[in-house]
Short mmCIF file of C-alpha atoms in Angstrom, two decimals:
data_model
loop_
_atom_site.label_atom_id
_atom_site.label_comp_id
_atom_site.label_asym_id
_atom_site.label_seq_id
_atom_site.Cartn_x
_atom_site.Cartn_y
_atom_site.Cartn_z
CA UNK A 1 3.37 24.68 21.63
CA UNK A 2 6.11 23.59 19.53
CA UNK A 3 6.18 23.54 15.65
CA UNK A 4 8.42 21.69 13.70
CA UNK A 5 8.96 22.34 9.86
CA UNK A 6 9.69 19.89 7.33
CA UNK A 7 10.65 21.40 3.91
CA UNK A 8 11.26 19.91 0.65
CA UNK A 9 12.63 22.18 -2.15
CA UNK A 10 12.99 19.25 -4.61
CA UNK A 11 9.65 18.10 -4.15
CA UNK A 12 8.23 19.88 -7.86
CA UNK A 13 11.05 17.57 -9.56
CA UNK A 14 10.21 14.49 -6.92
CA UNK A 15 6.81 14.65 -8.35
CA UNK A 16 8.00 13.19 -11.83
CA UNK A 17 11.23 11.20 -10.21
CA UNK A 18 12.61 10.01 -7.04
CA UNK A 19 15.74 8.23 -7.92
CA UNK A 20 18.84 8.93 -9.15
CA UNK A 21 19.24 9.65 -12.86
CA UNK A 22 21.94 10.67 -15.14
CA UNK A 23 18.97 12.28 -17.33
CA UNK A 24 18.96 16.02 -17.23
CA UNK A 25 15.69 17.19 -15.85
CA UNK A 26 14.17 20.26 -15.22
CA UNK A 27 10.83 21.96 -14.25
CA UNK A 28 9.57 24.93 -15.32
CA UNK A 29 7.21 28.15 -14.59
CA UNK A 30 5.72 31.08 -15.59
CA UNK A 31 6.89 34.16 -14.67
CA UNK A 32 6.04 37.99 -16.31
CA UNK A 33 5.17 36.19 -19.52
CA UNK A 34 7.45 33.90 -20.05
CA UNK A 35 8.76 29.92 -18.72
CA UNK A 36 11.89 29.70 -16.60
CA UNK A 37 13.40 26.58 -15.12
CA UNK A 38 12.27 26.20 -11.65
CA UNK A 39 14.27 23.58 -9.94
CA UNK A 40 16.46 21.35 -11.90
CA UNK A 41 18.17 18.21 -11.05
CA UNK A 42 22.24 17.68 -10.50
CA UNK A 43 22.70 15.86 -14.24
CA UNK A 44 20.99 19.21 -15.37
CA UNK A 45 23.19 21.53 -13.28
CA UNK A 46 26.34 19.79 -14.76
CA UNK A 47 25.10 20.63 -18.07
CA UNK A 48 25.23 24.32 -16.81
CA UNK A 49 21.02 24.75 -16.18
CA UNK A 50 20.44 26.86 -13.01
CA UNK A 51 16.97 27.42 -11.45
CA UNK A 52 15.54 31.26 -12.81
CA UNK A 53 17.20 30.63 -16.15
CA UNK A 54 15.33 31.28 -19.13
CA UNK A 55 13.53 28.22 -21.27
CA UNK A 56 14.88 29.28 -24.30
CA UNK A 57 18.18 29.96 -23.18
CA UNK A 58 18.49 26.17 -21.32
CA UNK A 59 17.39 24.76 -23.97
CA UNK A 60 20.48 26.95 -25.82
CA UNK A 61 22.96 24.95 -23.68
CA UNK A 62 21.51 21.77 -23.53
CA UNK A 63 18.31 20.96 -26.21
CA UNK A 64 18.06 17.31 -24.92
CA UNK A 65 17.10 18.64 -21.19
CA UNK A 66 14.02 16.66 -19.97
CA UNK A 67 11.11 19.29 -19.20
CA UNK A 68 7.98 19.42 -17.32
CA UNK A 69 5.62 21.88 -15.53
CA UNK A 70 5.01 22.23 -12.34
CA UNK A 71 2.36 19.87 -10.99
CA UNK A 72 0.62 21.61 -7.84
CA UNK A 73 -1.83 18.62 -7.98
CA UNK A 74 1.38 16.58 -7.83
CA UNK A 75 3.00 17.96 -5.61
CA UNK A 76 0.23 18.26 -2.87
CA UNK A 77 -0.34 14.32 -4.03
CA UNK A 78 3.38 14.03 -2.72
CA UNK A 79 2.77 16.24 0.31
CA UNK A 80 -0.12 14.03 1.76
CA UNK A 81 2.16 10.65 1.22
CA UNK A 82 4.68 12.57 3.36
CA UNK A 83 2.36 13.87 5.54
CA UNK A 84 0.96 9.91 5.97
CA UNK A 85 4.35 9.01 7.24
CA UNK A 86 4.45 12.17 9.75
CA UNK A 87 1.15 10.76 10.69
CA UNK A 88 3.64 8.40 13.11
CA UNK A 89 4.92 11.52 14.95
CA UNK A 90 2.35 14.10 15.58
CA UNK A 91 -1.55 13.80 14.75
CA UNK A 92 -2.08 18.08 14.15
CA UNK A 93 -0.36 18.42 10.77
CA UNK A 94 -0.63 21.54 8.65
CA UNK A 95 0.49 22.65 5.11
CA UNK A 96 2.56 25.43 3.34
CA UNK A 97 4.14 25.16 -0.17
CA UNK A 98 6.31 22.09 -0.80
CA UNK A 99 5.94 22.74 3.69
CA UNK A 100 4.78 20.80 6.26
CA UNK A 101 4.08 22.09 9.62
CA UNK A 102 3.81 19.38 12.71
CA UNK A 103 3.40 20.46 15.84
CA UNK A 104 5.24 18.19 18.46
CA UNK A 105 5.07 19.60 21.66
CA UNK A 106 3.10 16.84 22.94
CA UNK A 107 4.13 14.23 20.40
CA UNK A 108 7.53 15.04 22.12
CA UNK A 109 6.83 13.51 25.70
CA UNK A 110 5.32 10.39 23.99
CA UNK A 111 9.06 9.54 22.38
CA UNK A 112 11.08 11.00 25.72
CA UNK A 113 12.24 14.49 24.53
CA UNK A 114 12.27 16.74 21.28
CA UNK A 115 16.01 15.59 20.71
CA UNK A 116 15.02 11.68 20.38
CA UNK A 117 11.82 12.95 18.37
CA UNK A 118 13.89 14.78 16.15
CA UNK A 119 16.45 12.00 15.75
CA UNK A 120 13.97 9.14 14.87
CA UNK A 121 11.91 11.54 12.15
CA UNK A 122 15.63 12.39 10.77
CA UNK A 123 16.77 8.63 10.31
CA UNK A 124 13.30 7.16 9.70
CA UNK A 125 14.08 4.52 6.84
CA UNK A 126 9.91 4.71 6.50
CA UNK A 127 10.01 8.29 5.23
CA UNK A 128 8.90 9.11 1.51
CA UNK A 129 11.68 11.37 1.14
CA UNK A 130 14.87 12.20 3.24
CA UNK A 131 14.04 14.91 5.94
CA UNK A 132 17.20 17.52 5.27
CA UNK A 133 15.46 20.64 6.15
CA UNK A 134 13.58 21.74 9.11
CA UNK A 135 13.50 24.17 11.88
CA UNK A 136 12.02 23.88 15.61
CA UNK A 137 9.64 26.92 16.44
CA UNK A 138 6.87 28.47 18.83
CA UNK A 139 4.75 29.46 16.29
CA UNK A 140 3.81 27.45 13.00
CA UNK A 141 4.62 30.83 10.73
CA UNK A 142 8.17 31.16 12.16
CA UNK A 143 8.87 27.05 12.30
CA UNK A 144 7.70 27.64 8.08
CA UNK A 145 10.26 30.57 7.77
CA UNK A 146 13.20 29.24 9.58
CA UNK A 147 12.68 25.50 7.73
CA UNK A 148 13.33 27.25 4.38
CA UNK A 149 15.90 30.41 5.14
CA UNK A 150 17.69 28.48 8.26
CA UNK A 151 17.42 24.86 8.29
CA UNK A 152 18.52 22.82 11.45
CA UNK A 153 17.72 26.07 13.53
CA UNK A 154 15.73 25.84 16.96
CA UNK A 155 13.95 27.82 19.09
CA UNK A 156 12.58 26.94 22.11
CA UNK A 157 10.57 29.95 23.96
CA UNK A 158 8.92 32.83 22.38
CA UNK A 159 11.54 35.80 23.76
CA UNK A 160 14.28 33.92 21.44
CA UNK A 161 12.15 34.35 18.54
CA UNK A 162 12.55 38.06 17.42
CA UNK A 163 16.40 37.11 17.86
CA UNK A 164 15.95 34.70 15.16
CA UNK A 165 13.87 36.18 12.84
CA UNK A 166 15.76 39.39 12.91
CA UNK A 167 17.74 39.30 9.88
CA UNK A 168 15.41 37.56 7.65
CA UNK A 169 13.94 39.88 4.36
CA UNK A 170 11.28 41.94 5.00
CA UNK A 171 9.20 40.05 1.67
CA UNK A 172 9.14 36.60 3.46
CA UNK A 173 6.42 37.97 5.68
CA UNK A 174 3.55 38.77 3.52
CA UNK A 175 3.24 38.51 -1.04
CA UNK A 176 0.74 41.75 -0.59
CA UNK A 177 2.44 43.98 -2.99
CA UNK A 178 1.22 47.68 -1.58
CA UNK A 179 2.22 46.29 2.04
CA UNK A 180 5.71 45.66 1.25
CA UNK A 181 5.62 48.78 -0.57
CA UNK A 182 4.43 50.81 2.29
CA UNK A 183 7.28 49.35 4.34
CA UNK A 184 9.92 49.38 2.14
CA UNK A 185 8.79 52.99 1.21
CA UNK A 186 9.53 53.80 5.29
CA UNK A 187 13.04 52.33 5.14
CA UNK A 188 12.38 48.97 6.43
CA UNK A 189 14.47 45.96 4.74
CA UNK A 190 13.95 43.16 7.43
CA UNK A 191 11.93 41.70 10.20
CA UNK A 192 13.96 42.91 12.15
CA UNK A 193 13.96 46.56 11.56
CA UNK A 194 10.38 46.48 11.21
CA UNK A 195 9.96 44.49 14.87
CA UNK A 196 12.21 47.76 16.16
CA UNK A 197 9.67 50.30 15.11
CA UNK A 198 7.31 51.18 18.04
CA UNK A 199 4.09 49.41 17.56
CA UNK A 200 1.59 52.73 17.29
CA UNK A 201 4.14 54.01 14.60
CA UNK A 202 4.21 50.93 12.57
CA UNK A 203 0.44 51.05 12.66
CA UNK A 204 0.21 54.73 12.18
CA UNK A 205 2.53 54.36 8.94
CA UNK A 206 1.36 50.90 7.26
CA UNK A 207 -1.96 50.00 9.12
CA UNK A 208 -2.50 47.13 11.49
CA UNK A 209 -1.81 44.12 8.98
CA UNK A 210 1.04 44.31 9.20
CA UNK A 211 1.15 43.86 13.60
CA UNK A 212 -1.35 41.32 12.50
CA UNK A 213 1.71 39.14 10.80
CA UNK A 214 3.92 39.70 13.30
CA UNK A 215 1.87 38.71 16.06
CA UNK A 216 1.42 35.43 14.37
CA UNK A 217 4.78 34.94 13.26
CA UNK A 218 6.38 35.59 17.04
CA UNK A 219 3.70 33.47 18.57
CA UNK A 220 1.56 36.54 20.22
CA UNK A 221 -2.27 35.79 18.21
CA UNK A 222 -3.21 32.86 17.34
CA UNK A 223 -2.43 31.37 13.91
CA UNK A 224 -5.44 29.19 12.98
CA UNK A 225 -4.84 26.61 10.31
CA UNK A 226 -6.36 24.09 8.71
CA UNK A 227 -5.33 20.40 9.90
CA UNK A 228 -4.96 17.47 7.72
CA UNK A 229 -7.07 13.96 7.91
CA UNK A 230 -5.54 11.30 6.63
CA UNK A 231 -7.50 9.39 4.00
CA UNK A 232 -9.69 6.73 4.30
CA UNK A 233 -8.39 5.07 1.19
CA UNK A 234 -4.83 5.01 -0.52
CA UNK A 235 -5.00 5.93 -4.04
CA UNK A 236 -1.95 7.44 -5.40
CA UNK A 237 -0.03 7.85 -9.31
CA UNK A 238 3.17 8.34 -10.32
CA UNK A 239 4.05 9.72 -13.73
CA UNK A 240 6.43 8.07 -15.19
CA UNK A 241 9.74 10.10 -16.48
CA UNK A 242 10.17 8.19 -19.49
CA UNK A 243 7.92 5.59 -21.08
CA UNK A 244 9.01 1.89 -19.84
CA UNK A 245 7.92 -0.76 -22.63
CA UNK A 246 8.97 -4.06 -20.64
CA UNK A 247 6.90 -5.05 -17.32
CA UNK A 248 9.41 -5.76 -15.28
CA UNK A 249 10.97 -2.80 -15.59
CA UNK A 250 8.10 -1.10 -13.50
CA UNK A 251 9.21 -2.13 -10.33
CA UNK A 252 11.71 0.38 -9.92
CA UNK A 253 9.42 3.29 -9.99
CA UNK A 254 7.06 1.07 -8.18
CA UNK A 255 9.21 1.50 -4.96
CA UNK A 256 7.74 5.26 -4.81
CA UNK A 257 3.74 3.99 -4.78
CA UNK A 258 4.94 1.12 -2.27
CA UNK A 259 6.67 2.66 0.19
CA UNK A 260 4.13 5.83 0.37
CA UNK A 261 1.19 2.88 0.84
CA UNK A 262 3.72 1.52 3.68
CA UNK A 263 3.69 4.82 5.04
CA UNK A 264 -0.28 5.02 5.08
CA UNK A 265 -0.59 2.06 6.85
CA UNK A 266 2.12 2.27 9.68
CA UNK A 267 0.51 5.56 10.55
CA UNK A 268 -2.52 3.89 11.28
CA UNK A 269 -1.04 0.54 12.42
CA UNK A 270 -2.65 -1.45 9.60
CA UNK A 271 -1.95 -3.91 6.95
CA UNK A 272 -3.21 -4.81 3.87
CA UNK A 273 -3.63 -7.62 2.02
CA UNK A 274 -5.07 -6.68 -1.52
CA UNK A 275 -3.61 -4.20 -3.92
CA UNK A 276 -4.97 -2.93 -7.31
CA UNK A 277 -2.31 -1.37 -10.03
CA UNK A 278 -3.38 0.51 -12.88
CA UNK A 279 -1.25 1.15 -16.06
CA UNK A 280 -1.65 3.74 -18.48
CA UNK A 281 -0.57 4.07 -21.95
CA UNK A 282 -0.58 6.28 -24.71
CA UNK A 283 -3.05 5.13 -26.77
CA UNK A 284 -4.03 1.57 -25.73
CA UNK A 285 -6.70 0.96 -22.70
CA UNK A 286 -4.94 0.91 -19.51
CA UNK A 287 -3.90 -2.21 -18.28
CA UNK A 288 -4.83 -3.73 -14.26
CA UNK A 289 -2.91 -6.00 -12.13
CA UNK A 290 -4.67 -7.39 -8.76
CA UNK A 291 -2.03 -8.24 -6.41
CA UNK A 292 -3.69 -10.74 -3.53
CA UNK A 293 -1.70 -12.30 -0.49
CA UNK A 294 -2.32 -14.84 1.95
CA UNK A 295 -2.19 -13.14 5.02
CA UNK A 296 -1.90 -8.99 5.69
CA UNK A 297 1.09 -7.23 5.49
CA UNK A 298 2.89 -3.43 5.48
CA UNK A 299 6.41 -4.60 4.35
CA UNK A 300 7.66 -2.14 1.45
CA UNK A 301 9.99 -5.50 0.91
CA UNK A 302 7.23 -8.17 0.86
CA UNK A 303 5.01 -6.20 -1.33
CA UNK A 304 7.79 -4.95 -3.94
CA UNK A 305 9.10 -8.80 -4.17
CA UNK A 306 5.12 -10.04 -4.89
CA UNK A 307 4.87 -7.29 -7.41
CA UNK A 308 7.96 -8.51 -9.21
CA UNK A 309 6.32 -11.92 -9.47
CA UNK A 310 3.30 -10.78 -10.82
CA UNK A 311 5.25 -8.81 -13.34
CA UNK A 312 6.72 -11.98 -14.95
CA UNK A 313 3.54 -12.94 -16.07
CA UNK A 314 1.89 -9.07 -17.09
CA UNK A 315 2.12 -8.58 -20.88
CA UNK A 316 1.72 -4.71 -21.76
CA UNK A 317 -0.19 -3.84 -24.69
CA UNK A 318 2.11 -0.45 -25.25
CA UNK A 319 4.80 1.39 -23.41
CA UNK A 320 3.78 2.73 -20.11
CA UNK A 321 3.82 6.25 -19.20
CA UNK A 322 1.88 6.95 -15.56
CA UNK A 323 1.03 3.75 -13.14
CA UNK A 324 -1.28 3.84 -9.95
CA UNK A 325 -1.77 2.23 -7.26
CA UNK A 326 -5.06 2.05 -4.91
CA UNK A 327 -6.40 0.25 -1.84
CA UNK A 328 -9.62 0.15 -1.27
CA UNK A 329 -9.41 -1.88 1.63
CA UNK A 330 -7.31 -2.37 4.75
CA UNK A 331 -7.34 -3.91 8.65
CA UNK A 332 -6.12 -3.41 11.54
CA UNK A 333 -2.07 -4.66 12.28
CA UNK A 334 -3.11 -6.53 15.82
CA UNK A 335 -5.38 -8.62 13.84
CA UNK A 336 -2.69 -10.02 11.73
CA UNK A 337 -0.32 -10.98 14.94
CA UNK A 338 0.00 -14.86 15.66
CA UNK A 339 0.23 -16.32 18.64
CA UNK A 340 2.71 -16.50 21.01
CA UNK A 341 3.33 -20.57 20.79
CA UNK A 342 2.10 -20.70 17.62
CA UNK A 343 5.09 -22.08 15.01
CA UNK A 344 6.60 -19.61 12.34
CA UNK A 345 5.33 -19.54 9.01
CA UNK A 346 7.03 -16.94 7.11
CA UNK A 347 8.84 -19.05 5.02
CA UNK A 348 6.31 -21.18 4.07
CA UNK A 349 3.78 -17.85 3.56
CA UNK A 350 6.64 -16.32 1.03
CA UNK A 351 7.22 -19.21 -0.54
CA UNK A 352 3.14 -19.45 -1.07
CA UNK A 353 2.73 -16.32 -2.13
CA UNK A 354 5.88 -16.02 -4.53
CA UNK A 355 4.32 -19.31 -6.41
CA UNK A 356 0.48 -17.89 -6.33
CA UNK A 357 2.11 -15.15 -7.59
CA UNK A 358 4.01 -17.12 -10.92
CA UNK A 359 1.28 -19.84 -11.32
CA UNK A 360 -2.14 -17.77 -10.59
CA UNK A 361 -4.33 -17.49 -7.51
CA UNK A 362 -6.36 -20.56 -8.69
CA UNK A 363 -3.59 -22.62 -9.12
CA UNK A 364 -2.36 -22.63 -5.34
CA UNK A 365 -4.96 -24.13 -3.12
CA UNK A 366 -5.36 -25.77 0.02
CA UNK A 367 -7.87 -28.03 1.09
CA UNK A 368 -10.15 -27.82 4.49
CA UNK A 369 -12.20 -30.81 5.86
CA UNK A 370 -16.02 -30.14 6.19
CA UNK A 371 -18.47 -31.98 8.83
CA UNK A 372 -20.48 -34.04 6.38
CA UNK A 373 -20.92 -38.02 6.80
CA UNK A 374 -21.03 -37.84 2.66
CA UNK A 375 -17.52 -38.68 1.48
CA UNK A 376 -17.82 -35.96 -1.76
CA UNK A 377 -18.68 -32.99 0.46
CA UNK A 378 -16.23 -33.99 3.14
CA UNK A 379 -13.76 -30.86 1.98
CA UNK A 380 -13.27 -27.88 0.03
CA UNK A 381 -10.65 -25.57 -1.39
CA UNK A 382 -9.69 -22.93 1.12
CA UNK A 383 -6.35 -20.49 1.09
CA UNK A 384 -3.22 -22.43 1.38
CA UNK A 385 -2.46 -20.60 4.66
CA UNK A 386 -5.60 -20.07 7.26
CA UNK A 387 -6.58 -17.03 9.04
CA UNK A 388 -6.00 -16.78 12.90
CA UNK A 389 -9.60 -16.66 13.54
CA UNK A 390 -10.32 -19.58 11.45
CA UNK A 391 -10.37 -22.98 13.53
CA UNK A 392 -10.43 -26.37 11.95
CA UNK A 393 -13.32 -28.47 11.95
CA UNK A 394 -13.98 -31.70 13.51
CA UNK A 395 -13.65 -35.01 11.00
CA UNK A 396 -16.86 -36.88 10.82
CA UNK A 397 -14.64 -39.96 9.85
CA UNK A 398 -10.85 -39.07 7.99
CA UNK A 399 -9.14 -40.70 5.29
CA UNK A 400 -6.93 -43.49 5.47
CA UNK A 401 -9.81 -44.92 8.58
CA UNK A 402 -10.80 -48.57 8.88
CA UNK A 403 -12.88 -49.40 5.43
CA UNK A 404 -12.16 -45.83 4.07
CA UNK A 405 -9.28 -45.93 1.42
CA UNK A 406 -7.32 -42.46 0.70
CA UNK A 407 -7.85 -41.88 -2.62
CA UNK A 408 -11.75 -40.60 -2.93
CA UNK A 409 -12.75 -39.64 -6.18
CA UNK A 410 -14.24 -35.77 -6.63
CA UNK A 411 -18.17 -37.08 -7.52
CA UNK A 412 -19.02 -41.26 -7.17
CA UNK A 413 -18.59 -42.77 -10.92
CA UNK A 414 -21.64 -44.32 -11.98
CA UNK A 415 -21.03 -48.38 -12.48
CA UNK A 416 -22.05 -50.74 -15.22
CA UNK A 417 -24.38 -53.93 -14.24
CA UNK A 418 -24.88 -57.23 -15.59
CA UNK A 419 -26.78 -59.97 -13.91
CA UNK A 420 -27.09 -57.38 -10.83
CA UNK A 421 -23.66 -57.44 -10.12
CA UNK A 422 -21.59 -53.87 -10.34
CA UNK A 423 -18.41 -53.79 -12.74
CA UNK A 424 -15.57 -52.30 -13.09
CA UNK A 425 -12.78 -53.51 -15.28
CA UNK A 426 -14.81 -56.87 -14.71
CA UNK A 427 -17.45 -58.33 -12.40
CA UNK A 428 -16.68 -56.81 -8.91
CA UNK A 429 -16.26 -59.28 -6.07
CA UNK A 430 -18.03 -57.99 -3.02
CA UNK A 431 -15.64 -58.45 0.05
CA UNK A 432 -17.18 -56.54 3.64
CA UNK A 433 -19.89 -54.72 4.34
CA UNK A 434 -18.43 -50.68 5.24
CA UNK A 435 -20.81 -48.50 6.59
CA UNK A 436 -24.44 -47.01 5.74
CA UNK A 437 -25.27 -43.51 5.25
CA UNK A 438 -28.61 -42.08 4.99
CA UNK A 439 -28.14 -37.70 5.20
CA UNK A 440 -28.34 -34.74 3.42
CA UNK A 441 -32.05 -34.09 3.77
CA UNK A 442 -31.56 -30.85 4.77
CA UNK A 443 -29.87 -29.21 1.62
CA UNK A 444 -31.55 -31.16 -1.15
CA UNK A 445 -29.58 -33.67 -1.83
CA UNK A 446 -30.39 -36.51 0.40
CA UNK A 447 -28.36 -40.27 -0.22
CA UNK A 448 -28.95 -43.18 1.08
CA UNK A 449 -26.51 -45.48 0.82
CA UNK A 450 -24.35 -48.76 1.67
CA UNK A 451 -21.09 -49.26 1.38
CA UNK A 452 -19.03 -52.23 0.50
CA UNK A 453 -15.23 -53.27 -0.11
CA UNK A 454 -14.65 -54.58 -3.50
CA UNK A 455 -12.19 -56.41 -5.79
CA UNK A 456 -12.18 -56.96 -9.29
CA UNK A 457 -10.32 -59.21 -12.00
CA UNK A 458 -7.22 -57.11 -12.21
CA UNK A 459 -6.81 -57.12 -8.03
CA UNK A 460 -7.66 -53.58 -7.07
CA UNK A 461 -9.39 -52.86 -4.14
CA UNK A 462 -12.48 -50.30 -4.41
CA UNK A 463 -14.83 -48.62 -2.35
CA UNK A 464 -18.08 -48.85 -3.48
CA UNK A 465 -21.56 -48.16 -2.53
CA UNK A 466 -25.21 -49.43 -3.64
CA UNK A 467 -27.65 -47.24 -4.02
CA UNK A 468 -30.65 -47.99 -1.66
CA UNK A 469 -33.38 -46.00 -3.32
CA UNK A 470 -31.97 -46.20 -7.23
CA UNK A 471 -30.78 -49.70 -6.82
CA UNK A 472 -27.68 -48.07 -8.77
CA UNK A 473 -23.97 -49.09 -8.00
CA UNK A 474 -21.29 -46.41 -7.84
CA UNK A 475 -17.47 -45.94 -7.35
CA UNK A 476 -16.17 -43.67 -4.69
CA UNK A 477 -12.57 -44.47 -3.71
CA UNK A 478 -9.57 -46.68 -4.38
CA UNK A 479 -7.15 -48.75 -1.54
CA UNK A 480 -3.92 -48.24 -2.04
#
């Protein structure tokens, strides 16, 4: 087997920002009683912060540094969206702080060798974060140690192991207190000295924990771990380093959500094509935004530029301070494939989509015919673009037919009578006979009907109908 370990040392202060900023931030812990900085970013480092320096005394050099504590919640959050995108490369995927283990023996046959593995997960433009540190390793404890104390190293059989992990401090192999006592109280510093001790005197001396560790860590007993699932569902938050007051403004840090949902979905080969946002404010309720499309998709691009849209139109109640972003809902990716022959249609989808977007769902429609001989219930509103699956349906008669004009009104208009005769702008003058229609029976509302060409006073042509049961006259269309 063959372990590869991915590890993130920024991730505590990724948690509350991704970009680049020329705000001085810093996160903090607590250690023997008191905070220290943690891990600060480069603006903060300029100001003269360093990571184990004391709270009080940062905030001596610089009191406008930007603080937070560390998340765990958020910063296993941020593991799984990385581990999502790692999904794509190997399917047994373990965790260690800000760590994660893949192993990609097999996962390296699939992509034609470990090197080419390596090189695609290196320069994947998908990832969540930028992969700078890892190590290649037999066993999943060693590929965890070399990833944080030797990045880029590799080790390909078990015998180069001890080699390795010679020189590495004895307190990277256990946080058990009386055990690195015991050692350290023997004269043992490293790994290595403590691999070099006969194996009955090691035991004899510090008990058989600690063989226990280093048969894991060299690859000689097995190292069960837990493996992560993926979820079924995306549902991820993001809080925000600074409150942002105007909408658009929230599609910068709305990259982060995006591209981790992009992630989710290429490692399952998916798309989606609904997205729900959630705002949060101080004090105010927070504040949703549904984000529909036409057709599926998993483009970070598509998605950010349909978010922008619907930012134009979002009006905030209060400055926003965490945003999330959830999918309840997604398909598979070979459902959303067209047809060989079939035209292209991206431009007219984005262009769609970008107006749905500014104008409203409801404002963007398209129209489908229906199989009814009753000219009112002939079509209905429909998505401007059509599923694949969705075929059209045969025309009982179409518009612009012999004796059928093109403009049909929504409902027929009821028509005044005098001496019998229908009017409209004046007596109507009864030209040809069109059709008769008796249907409908079957959902309640039954017509019977007879049609007729017609021209009034003012010389428009009309297409109207008599009813046969009512006696009634009604409008339903106007010739051109």
């Amino acid at each position: 087997m063959q372990w590869l370990g991915l590890y993130f040392p920024d991730l505590p202060l990724d948690v509350f920002w991704s970009g680049e900023t020329d705000t001085p931030l810093a996160v903090t812990r607590r250690r023997k009683g008191r905070d220290i900085i943690d891990r600060c970013n480069v603006s903060a480092r300029q100001q003269g912060i360093r990571p184990g320096m004391p709270l009080n005394a940062a905030l001596a050099l610089y009191p406008g540094l930007h603080l937070h504590e560390r998340d765990a919640k958020g910063e296993q959050q941020r593991l799984e969206a990385i581990a999502a995108w790692a999904w794509n490369y190997s399917s047994r995927i373990s965790f260690d702080p800000l760590l994660l283990l893949l192993e990609v023996g097999g996962s390296a046959k699939l992509f034609g060798g470990i090197d080419i593995l390596l090189e695609r997960l290196c320069t994947d433009t998908r990832a969540p974060v930028a992969v700078e540190y890892h190590a290649l390793a037999p066993s999943p404890g060693a590929a965890a140690l070399l990833a944080r104390l030797r990045p880029g190293c590799r080790v390909g059989a078990t015998r180069e192991l001890r080699e390795a992990l010679g020189d590495i401090p004895l307190a990277q192999l256990t946080r058990d207190a009386r055990l690195l006592n015991l050692m350290q109280g023997i004269g043992l510093s490293s790994l290595g000295d403590a691999l070099d001790l006969p194996r009955p005197e090691l035991a004899r001396r510090v008990g058989q924990e600690a063989l226990r560790l280093l048969d894991r860590l060299l690859g000689r007993a097995p190292d069960p771990r837990p493996l992560w699932q993926p979820p079924a569902r995306f549902h991820q938050s993001l809080l925000l380093l600074a409150e942002i007051g105007q909408a658009p403004a929230l599609q910068f840090p709305a990259r982060r959500l995006v591209e981790a949902l992009c992630a989710f979905l290429h490692s399952r080969d998916a798309a989606v094509q609904q997205l729900h946002w959630r705002f949060l404010h101080r004090d105010a309720p927070p504040s949703q935004l549904d984000q529909g499309m036409l057709t599926p998709s998993n483009q970070a691009g598509h998605l950010l530029e349909l978010f922008r849209q619907h930012l134009e139109n979002l009006q905030l109640p209060e400055a926003v301070v965490e945003m999330e972003l959830r999918v309840d809902a997604w398909q598979a990716a070979d459902k959303i494939h067209g047809d060989l022959f079939a035209p292209a249609r991206h431009e007219d989808q984005g262009f769609l989509e970008r107006l749905r977007a500014r104008l409203g769902e409801d404002s963007v429609r398209g129209l489908q015919g229906r199989p009814d001989h009753r000219p009112e219930k002939r079509w209905r509103y429909r998505d401007p673009l059509p599923a694949r699956e969705d075929t059209p349906c045969r025309e009982v008669f179409s518009p612009g037919e012999t004796g059928v004009p093109l403009w049909l009104l929504p409902r027929p208009r009821r028509l005044r009578q005098r001496n019998g005769q229908p009017w409209h702008e004046g007596c109507l003058q009864l030209r040809a006979f069109s059709r008769r229609i008796e249907t409908g029976w079957w959902d309640g509302e039954d017509v019977a009907r007879d049609y007729y060409r017609a021209r009034n006073p003012a010389g428009q042509e009309l297409w109207v109908y008599r009813d046969r049961r009512s006696g009634h006259w009604y409008l339903q269309g106007v010739f051109e």
